[in-house]
GROMACS .gro file of C-alpha atoms in nm:
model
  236
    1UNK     CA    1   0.856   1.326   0.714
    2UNK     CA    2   1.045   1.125   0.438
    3UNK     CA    3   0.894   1.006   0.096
    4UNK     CA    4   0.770   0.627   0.095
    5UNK     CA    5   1.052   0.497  -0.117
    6UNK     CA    6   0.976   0.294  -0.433
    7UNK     CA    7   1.136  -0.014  -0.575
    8UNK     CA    8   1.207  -0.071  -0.900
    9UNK     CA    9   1.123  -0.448  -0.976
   10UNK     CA   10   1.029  -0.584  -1.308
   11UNK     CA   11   0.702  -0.779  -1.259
   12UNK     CA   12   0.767  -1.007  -1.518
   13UNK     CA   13   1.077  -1.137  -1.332
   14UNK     CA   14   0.853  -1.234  -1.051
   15UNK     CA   15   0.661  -1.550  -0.951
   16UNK     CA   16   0.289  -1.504  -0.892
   17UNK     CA   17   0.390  -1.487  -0.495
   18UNK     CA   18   0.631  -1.232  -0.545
   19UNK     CA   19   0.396  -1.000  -0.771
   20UNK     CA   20   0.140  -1.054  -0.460
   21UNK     CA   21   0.384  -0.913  -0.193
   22UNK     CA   22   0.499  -0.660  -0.438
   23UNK     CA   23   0.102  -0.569  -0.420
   24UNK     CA   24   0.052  -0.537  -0.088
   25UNK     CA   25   0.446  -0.382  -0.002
   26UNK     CA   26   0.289  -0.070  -0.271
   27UNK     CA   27  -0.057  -0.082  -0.117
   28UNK     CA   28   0.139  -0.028   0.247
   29UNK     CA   29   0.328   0.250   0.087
   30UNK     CA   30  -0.033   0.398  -0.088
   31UNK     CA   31  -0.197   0.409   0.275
   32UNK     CA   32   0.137   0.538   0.411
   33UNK     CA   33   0.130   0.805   0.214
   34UNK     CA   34  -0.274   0.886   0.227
   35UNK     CA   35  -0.231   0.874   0.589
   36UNK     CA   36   0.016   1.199   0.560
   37UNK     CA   37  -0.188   1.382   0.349
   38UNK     CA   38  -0.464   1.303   0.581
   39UNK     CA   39  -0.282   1.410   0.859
   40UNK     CA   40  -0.190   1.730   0.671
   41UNK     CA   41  -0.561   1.820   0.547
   42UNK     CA   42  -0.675   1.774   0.946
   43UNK     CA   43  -0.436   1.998   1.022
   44UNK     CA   44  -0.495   2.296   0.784
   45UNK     CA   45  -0.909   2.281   0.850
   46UNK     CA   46  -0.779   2.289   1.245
   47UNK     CA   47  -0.601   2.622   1.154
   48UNK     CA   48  -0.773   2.748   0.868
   49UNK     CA   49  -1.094   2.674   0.904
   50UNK     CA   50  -1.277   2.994   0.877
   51UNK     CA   51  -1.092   3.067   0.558
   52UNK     CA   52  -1.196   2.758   0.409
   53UNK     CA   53  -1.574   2.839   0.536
   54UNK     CA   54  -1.551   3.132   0.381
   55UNK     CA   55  -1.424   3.075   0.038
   56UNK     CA   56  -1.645   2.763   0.017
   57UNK     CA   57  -1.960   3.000   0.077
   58UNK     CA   58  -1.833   3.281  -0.139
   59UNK     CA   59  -1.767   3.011  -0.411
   60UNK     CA   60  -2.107   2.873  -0.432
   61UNK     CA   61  -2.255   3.208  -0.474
   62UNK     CA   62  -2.027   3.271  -0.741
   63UNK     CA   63  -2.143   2.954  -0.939
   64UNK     CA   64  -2.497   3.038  -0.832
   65UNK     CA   65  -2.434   3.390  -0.992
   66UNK     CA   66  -2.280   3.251  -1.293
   67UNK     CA   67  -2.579   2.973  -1.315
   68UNK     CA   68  -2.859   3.251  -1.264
   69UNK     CA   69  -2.694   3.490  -1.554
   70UNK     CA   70  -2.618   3.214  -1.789
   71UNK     CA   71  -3.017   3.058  -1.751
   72UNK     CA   72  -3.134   3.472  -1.800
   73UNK     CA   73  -2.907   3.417  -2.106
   74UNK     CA   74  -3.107   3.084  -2.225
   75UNK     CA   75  -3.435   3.332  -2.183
   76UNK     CA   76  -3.336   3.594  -2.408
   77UNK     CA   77  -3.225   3.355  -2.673
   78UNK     CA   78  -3.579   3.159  -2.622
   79UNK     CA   79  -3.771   3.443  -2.709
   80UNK     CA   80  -3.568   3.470  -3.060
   81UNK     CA   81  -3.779   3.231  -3.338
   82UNK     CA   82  -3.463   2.997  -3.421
   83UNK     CA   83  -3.413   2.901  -3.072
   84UNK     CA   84  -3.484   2.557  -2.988
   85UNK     CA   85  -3.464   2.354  -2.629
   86UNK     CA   86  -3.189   2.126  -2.611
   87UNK     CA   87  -3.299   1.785  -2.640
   88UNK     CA   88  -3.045   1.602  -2.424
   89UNK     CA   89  -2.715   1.531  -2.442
   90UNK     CA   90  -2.540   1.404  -2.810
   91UNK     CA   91  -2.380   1.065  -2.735
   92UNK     CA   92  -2.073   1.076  -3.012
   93UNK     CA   93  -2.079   0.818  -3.272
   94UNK     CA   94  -1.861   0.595  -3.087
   95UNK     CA   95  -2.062   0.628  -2.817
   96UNK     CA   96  -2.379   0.473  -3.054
   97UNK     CA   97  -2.174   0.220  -3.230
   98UNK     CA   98  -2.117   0.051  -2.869
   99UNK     CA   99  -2.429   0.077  -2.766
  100UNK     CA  100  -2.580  -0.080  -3.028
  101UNK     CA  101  -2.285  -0.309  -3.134
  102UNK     CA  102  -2.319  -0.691  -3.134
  103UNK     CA  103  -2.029  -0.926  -3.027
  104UNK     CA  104  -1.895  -0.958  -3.372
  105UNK     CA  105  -1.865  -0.569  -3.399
  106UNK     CA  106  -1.748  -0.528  -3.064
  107UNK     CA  107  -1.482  -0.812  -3.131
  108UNK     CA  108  -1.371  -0.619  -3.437
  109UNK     CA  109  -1.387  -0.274  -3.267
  110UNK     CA  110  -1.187  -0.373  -2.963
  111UNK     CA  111  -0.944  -0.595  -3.264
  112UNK     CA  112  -0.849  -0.247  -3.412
  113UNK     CA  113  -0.752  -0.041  -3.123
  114UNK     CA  114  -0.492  -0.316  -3.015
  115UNK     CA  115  -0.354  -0.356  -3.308
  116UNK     CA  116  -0.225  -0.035  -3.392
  117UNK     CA  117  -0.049  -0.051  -3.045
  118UNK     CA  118   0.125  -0.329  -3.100
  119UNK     CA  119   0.182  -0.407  -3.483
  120UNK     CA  120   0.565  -0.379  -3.586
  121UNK     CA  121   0.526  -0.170  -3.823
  122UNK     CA  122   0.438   0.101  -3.577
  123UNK     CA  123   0.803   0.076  -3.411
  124UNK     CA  124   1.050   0.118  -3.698
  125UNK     CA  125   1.322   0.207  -3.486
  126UNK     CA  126   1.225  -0.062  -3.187
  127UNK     CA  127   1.533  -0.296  -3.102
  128UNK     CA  128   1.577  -0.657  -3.215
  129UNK     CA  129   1.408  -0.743  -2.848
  130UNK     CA  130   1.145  -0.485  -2.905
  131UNK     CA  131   1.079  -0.579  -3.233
  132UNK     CA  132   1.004  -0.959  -3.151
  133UNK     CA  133   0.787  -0.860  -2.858
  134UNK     CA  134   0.542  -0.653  -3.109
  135UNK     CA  135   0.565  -0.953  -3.305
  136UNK     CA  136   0.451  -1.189  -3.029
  137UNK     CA  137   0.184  -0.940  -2.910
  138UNK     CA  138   0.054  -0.873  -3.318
  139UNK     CA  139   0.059  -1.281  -3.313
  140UNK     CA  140  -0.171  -1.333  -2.997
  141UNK     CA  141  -0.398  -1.071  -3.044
  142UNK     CA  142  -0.486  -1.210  -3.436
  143UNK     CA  143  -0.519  -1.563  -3.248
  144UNK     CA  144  -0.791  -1.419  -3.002
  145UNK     CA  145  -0.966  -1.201  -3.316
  146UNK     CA  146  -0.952  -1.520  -3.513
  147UNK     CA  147  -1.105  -1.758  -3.233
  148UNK     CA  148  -1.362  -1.490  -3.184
  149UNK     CA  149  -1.290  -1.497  -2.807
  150UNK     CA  150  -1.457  -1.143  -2.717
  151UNK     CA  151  -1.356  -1.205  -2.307
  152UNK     CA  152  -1.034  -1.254  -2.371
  153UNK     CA  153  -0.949  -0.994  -2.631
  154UNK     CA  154  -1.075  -0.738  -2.404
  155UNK     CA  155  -0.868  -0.874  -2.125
  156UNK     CA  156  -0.586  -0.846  -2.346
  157UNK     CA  157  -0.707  -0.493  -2.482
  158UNK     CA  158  -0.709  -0.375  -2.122
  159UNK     CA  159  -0.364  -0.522  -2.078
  160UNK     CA  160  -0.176  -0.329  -2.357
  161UNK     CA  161  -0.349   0.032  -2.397
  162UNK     CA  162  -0.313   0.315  -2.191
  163UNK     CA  163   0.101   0.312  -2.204
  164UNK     CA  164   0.436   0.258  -2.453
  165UNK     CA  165   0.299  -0.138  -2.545
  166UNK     CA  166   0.663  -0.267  -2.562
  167UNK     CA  167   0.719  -0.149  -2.186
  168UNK     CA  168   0.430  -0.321  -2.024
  169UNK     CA  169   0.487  -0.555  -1.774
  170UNK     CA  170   0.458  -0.948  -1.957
  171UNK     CA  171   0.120  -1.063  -2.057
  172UNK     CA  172   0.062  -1.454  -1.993
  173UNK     CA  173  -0.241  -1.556  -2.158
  174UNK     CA  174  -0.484  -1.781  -1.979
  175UNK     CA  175  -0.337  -1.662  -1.613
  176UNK     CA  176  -0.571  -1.450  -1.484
  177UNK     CA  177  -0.430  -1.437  -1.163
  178UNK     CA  178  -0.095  -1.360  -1.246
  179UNK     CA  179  -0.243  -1.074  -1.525
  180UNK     CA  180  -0.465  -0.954  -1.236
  181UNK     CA  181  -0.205  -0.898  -0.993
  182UNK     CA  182   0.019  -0.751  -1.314
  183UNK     CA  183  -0.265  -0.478  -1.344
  184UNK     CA  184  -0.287  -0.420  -1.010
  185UNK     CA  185   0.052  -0.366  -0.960
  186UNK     CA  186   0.069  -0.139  -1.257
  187UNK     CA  187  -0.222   0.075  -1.105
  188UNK     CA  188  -0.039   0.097  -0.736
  189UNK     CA  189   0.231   0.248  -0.887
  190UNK     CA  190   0.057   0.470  -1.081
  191UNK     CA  191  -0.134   0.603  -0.769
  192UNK     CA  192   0.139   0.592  -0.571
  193UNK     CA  193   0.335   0.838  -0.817
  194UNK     CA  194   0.094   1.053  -0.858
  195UNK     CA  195   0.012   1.084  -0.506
  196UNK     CA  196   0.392   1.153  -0.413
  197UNK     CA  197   0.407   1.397  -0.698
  198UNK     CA  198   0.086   1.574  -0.639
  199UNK     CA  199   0.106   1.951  -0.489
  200UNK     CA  200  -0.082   1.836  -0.183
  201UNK     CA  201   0.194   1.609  -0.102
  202UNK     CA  202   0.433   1.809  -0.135
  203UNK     CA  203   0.314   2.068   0.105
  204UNK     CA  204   0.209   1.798   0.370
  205UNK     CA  205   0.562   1.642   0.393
  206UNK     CA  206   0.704   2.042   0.410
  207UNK     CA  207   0.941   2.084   0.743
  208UNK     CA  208   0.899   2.424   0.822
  209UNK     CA  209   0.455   2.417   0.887
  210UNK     CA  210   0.413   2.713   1.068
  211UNK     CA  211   0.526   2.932   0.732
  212UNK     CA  212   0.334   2.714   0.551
  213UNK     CA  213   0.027   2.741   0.704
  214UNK     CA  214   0.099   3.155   0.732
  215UNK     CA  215   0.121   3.129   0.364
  216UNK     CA  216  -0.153   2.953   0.293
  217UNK     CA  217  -0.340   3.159   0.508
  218UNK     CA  218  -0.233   3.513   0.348
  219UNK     CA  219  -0.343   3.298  -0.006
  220UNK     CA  220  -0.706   3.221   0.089
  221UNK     CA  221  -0.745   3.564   0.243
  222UNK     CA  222  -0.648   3.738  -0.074
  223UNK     CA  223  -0.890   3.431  -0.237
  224UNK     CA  224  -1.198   3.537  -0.021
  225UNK     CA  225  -1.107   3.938  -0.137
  226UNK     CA  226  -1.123   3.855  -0.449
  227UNK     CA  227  -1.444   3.698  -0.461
  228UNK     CA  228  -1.603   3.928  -0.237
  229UNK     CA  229  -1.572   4.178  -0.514
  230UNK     CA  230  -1.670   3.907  -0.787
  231UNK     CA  231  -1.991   3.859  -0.575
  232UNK     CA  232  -2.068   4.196  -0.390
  233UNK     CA  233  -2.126   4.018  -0.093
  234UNK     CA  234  -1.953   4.230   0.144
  235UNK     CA  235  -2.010   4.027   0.452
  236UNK     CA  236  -2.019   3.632   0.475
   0.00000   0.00000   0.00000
């Protein structure tokens, strides 16, 4: 079963109807390629599915195991005169400054993050193109901090973290069609990839699926011997 091939195409070249089949020709490939692995994970619980009962069981007495020993633990230490309950998770600093942030913070907040992505100084060996690009992006972003526009910066925050600035696809501010279908695209791929490139993958598009699945059946038995001993539980 051959690999969903993908195209190459540089969003920015295209037209907002062009980015939209581009969409939908990568969410085709997505469910192409979902529908394999589908295929694939039908197929191994058809084979192996006593295997897979088994190590699920023998797994969730492990964790129950580790739970019960870990609380017997807790016990011992509560006993001691320093110990003290936990009171709830610790939300991080960060974590506190948002929640409590008004827009002006927020504004600022979400200001700083961009701006070290983008400023020129932070490329000193970026191209003459690459170089006027950070310059445009620096330019906009001080625009949208200066107008105080909190929607917008954080539209255009979304747009630029999360990847090498100077490669993302073009930003057009006040399009948000065309920077919806930009992300969008940018996210299919990303799926896509990772999908293709997962292990899971990889195994379902495998021509030879009779060794395969004899393989993965000598792996999950010496799984489920393994945690048989880990557990003592002898039978399951």
């Amino acid at each position: 079963m051959s690999t969903p091939p993908i195209h190459s195409v540089h969003a920015s070249e295209l037209p907002a109807d062009g980015l939209e089949q581009e969409v939908l020709r990568l969410e085709a490939a997505l469910q192409q390629a979902e529908a394999t692995l589908n295929a694939f994970e039908q197929t191994v619980r058809a084979r192996l599915g006593e295997q897979i009962r088994q190590m699920r069981a023998l797994t969730d007495v492990y964790k129950a195991q580790k739970a019960a020993k870990k609380e017997k633990r807790r016990e011992q230490k509560r006993r001691g005169k320093n110990y003290q309950e936990p009171q709830g998770l610790l939300r991080t600093r960060r974590e506190e400054e948002e929640l409590n942030s008004d827009d002006p913070a927020e504004l600022k907040r979400l200001y700083r993050e961009a701006i070290v992505q983008v400023h020129p100084d932070k490329f000193p060996a970026a191209s003459e193109a690459e170089g006027k690009q950070a310059a445009a992006l620096t330019t906009h972003l001080n625009e949208l901090y200066e107008r105080g526009d909190l929607e917008a910066l954080r539209d255009f925050h979304e747009h630029i973290l999360g990847e090498h600035p100077l490669r993302h696809t073009a930003y057009v501010a006040g399009n948000a069609t065309r920077n919806f279908l930009l992300r969008k695209k940018e996210q299919l791929n990303a799926a896509l990839a990772e999908l293709l490139q997962s292990q899971s993958y990889q195994l379902a598009v495998t021509p030879d699926r009779d060794a395969l699945m004899d393989a993965l059946r000598e792996q999950f038995e010496q799984k489920i011997v393994q945690l048989k001993k880990r557990t003592r539980q002898e039978k399951l």
